[in-house]
Short mmCIF file of N, CA, C and O in Angstrom, two decimals:
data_model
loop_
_atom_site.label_atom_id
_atom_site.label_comp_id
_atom_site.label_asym_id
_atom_site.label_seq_id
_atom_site.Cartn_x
_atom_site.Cartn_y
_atom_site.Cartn_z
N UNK A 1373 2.47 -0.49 -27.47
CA UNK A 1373 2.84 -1.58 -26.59
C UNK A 1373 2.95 -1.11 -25.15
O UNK A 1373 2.43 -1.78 -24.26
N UNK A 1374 3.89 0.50 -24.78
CA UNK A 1374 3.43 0.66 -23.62
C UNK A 1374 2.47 0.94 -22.72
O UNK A 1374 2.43 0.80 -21.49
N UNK A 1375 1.32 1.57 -23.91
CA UNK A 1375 0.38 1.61 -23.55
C UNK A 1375 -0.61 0.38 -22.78
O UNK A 1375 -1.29 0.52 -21.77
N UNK A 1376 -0.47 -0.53 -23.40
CA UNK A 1376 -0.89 -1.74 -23.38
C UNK A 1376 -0.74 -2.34 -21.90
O UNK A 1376 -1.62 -2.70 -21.11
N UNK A 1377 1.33 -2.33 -21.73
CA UNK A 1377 1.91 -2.77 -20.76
C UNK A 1377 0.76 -2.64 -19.61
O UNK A 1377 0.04 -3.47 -19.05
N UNK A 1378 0.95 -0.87 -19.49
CA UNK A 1378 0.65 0.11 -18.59
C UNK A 1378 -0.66 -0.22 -17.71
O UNK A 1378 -0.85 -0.46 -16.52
N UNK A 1379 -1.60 -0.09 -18.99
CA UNK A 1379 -3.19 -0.64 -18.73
C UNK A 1379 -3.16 -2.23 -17.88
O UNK A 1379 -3.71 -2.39 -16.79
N UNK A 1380 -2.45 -3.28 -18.58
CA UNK A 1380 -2.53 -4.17 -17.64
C UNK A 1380 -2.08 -4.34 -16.55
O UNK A 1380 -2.54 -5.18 -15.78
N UNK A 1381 -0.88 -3.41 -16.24
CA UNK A 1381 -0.01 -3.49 -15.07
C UNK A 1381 -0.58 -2.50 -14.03
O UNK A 1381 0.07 -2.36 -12.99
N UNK A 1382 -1.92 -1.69 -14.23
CA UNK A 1382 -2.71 -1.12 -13.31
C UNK A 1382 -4.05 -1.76 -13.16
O UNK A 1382 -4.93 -1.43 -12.38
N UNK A 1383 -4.05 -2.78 -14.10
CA UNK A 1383 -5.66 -4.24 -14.00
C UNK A 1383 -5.16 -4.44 -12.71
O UNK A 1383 -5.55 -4.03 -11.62
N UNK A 1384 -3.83 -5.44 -13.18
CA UNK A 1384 -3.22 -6.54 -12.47
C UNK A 1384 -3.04 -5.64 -10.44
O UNK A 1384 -3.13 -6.39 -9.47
N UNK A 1385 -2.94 -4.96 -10.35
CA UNK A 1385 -1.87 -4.12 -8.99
C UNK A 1385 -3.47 -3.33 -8.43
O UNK A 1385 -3.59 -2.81 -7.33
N UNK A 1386 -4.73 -3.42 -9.62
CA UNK A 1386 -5.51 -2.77 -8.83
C UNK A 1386 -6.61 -3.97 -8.34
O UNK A 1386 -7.62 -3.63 -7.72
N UNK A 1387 -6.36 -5.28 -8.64
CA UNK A 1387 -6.77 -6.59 -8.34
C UNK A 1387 -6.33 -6.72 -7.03
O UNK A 1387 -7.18 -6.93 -6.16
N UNK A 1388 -4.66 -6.59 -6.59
CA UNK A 1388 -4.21 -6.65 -5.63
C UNK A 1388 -4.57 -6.28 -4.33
O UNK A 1388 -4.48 -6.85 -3.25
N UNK A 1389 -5.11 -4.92 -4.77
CA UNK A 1389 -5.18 -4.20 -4.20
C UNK A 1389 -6.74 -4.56 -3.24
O UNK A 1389 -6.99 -4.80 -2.06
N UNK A 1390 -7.56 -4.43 -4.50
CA UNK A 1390 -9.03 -5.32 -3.99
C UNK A 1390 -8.80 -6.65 -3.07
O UNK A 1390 -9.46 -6.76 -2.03
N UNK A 1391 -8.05 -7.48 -3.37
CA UNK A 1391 -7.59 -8.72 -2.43
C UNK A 1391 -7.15 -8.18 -0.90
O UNK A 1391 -7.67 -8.43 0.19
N UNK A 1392 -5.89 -7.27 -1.29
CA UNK A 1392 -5.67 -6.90 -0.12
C UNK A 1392 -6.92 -6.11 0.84
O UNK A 1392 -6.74 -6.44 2.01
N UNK A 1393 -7.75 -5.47 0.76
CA UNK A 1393 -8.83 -4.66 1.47
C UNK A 1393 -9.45 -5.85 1.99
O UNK A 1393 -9.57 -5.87 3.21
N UNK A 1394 -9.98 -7.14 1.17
CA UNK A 1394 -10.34 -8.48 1.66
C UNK A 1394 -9.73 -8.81 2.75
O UNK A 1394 -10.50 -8.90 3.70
N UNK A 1395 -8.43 -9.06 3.04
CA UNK A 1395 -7.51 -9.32 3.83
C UNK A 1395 -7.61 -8.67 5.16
O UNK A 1395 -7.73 -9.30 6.21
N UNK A 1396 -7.56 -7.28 5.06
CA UNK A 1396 -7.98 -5.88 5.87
C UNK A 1396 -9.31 -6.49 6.49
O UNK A 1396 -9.34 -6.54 7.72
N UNK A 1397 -10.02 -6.78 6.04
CA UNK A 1397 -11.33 -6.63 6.63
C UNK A 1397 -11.65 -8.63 6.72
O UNK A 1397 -12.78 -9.01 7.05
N UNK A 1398 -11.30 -8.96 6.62
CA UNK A 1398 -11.78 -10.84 6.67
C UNK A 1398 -10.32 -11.23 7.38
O UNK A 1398 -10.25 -12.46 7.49
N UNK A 1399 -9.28 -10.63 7.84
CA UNK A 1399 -7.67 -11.08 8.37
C UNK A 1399 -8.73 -12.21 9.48
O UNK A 1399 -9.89 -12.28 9.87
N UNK A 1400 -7.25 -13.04 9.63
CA UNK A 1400 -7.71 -14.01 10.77
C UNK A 1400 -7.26 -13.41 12.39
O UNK A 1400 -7.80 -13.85 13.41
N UNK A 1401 -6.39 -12.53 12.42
CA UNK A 1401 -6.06 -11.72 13.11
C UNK A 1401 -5.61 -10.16 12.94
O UNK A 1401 -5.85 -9.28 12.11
N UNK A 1402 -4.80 -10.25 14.17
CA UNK A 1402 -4.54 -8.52 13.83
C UNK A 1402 -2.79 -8.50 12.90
O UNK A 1402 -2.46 -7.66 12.06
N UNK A 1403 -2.00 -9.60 13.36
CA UNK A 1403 -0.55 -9.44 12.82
C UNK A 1403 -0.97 -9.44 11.04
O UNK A 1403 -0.28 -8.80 10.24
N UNK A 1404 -2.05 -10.15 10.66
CA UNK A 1404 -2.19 -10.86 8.90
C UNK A 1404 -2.82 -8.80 8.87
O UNK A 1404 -2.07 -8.12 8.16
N UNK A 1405 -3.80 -8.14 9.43
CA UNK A 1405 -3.82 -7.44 9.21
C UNK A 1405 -3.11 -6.51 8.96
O UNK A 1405 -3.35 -5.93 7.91
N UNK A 1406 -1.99 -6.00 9.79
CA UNK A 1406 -1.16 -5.15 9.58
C UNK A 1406 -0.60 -5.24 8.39
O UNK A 1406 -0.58 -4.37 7.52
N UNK A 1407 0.06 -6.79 8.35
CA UNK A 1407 0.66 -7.12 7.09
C UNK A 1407 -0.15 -7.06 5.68
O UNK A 1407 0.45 -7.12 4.61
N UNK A 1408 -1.53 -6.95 5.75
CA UNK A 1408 -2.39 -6.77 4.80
C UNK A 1408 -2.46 -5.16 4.33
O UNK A 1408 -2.45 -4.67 3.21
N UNK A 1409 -2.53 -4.61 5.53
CA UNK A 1409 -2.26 -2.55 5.39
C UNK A 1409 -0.92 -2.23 4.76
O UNK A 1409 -0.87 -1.22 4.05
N UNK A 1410 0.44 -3.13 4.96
CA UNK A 1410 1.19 -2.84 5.42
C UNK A 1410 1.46 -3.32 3.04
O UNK A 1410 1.83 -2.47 2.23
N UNK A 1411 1.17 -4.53 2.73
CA UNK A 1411 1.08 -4.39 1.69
C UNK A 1411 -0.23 -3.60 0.39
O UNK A 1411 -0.47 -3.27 -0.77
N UNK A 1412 -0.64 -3.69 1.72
CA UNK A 1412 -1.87 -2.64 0.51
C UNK A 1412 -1.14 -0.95 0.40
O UNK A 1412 -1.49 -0.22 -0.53
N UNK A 1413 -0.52 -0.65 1.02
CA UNK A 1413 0.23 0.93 0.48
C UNK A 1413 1.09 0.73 0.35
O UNK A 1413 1.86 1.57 0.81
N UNK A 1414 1.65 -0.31 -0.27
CA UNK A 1414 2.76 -0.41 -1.06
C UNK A 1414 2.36 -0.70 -2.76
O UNK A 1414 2.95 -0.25 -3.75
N UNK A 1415 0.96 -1.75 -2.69
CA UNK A 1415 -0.04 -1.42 -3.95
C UNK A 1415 -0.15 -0.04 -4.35
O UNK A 1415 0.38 0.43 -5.36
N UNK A 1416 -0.89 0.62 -3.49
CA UNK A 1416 -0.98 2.13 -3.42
C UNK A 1416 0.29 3.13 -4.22
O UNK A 1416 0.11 4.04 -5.03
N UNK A 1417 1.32 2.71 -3.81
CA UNK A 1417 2.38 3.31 -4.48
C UNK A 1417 2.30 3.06 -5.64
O UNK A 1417 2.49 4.02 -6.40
N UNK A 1418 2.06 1.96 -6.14
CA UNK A 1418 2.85 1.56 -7.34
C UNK A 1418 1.86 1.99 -8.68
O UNK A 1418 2.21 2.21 -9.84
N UNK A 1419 0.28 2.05 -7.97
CA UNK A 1419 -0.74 2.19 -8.81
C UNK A 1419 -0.51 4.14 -9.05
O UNK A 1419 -0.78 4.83 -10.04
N UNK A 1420 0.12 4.59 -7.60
CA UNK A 1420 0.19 6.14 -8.22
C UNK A 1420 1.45 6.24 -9.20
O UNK A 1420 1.64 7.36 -9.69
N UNK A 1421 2.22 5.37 -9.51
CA UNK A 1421 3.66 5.74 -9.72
C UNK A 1421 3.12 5.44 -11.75
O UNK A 1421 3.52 6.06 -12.74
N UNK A 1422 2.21 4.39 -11.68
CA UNK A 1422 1.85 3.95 -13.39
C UNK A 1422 0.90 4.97 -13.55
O UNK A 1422 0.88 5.35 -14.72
N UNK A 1423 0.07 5.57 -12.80
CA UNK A 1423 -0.71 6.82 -13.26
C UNK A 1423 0.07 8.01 -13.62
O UNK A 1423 -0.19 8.65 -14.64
N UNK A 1424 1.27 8.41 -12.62
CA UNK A 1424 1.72 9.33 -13.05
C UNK A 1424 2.84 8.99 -14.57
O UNK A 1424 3.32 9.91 -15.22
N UNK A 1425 3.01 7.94 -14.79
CA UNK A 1425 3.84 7.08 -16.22
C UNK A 1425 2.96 7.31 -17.21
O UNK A 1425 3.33 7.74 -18.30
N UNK A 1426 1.48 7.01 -16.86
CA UNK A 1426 0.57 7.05 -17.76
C UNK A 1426 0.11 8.64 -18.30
O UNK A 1426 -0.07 9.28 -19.33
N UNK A 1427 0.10 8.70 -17.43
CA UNK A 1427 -0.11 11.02 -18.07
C UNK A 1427 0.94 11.64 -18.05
O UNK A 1427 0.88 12.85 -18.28
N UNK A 1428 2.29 10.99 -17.76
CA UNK A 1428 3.46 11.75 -18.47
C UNK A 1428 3.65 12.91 -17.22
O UNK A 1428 3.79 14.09 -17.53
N UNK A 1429 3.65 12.50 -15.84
CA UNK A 1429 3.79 13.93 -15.28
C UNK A 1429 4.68 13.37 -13.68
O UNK A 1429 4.36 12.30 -13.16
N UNK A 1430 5.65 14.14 -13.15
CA UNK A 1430 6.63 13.99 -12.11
C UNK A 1430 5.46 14.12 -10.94
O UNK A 1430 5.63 13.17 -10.19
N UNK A 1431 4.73 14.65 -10.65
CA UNK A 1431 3.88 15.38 -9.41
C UNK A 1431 3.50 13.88 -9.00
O UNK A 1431 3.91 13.89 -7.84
N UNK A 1432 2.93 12.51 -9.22
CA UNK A 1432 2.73 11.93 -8.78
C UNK A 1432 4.08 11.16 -8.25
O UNK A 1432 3.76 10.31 -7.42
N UNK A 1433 4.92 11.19 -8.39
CA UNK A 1433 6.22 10.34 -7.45
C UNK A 1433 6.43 11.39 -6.25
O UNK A 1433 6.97 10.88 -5.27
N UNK A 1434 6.11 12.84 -6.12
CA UNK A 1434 6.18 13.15 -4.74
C UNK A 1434 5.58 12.62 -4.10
O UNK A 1434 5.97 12.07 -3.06
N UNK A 1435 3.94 12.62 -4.75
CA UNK A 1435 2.98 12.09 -3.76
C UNK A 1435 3.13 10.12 -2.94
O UNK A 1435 3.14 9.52 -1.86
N UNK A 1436 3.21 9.92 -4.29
CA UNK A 1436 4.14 8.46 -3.83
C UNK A 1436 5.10 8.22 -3.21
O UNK A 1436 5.41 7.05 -2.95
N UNK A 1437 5.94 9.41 -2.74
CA UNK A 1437 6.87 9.39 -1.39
C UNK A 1437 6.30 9.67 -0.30
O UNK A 1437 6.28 8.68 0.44
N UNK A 1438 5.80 10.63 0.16
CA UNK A 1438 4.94 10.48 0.88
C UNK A 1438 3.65 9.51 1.25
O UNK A 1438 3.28 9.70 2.41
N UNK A 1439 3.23 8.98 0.86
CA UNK A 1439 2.38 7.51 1.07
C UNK A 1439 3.62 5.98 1.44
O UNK A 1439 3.36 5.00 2.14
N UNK A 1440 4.87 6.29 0.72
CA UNK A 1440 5.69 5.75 1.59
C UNK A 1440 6.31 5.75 3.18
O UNK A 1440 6.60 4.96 4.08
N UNK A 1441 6.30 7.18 2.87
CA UNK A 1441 6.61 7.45 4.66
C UNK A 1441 5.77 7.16 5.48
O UNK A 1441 6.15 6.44 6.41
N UNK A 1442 4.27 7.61 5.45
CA UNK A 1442 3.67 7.82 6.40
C UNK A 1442 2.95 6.19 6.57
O UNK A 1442 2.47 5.95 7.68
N UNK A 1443 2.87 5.23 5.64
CA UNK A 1443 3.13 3.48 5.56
C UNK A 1443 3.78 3.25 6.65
O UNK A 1443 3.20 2.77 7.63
N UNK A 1444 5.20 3.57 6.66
CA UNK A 1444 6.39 2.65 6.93
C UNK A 1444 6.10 3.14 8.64
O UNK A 1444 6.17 2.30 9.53
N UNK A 1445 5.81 4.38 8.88
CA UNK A 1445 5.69 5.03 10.24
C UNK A 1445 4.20 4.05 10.75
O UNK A 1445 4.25 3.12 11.55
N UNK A 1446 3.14 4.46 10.18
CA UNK A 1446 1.73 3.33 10.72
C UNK A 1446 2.21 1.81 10.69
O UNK A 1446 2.04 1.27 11.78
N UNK A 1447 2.67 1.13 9.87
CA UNK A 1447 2.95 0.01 9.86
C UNK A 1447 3.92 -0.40 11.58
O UNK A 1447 3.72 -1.36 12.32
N UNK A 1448 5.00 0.79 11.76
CA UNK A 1448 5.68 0.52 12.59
C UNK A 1448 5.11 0.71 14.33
O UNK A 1448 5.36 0.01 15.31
N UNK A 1449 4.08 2.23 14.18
CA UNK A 1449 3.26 2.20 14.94
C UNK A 1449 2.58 1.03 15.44
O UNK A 1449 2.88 0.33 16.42
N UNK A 1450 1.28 0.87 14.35
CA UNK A 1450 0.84 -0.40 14.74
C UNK A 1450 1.50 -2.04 15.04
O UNK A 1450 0.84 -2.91 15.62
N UNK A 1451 2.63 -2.22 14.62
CA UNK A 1451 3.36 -3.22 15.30
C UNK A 1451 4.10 -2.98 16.71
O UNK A 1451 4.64 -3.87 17.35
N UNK A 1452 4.04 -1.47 17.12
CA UNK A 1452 4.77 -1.34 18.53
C UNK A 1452 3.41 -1.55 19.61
O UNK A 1452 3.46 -2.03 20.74
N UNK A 1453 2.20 -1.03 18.87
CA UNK A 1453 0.85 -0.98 19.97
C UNK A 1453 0.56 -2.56 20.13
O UNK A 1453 -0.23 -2.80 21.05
N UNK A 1454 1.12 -3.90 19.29
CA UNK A 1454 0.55 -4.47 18.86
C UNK A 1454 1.19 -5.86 20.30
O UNK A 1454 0.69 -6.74 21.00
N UNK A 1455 2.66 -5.19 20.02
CA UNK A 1455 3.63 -5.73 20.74
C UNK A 1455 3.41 -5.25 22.32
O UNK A 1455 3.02 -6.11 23.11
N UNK A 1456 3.65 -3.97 22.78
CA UNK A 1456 3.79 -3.47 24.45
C UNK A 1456 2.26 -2.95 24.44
O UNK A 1456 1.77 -2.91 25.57
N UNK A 1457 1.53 -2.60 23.55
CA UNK A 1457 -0.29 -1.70 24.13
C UNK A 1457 -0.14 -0.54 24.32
O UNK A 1457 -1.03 0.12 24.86
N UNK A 1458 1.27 0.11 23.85
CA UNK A 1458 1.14 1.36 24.01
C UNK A 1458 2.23 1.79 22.76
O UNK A 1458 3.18 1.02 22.56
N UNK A 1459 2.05 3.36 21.71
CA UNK A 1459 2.55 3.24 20.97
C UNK A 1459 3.94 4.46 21.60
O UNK A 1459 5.10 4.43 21.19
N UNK A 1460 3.52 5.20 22.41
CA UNK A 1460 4.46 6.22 23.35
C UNK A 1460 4.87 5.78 24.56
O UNK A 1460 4.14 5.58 25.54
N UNK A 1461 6.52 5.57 24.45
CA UNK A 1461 6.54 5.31 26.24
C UNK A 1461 6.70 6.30 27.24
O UNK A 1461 6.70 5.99 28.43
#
């Protein structure tokens, strides 16, 4: 059964994921974009977090912390360049 779960719950999040890149690249602007990046590595996480569930191994939740950080920092980047045009004052 978890097996099962597992497999669909990396169908379902890697669908998302395909939608979101749509989004990325067809956005009607730049704010839907960010917010499209901004949920596509959060997909990203979740698809490394059921791989590493799925082979039974810790090494993928480091890596999934890190793809958190460096998200939350670009996401914030690109909303400061997005806002003043510059990301350093």
């Amino acid at each position: 059964m978890i097996a099962f779960a597992l497999s669909f719950t990396i169908a379902l999040i890697s669908l998302a994921v395909v939608l979101n890149i749509y989004r990325v690249v067809k956005g009607p602007d730049a704010p839907d974009r960010i917010l499209a990046l901004d949920t596509l590595y959060i997909n990203a996480i979740a698809l490394i977090i059921l791989f590493g569930i799925a082979l039974g191994t810790r090494l993928y939740l480091e890596a999934a912390l890190l793809i958190a950080v460096m998200g939350f920092v670009g996401t914030v980047a690109l909303a400061k360049y997005l806002k003043r045009g510059s990301v350093i004052e």
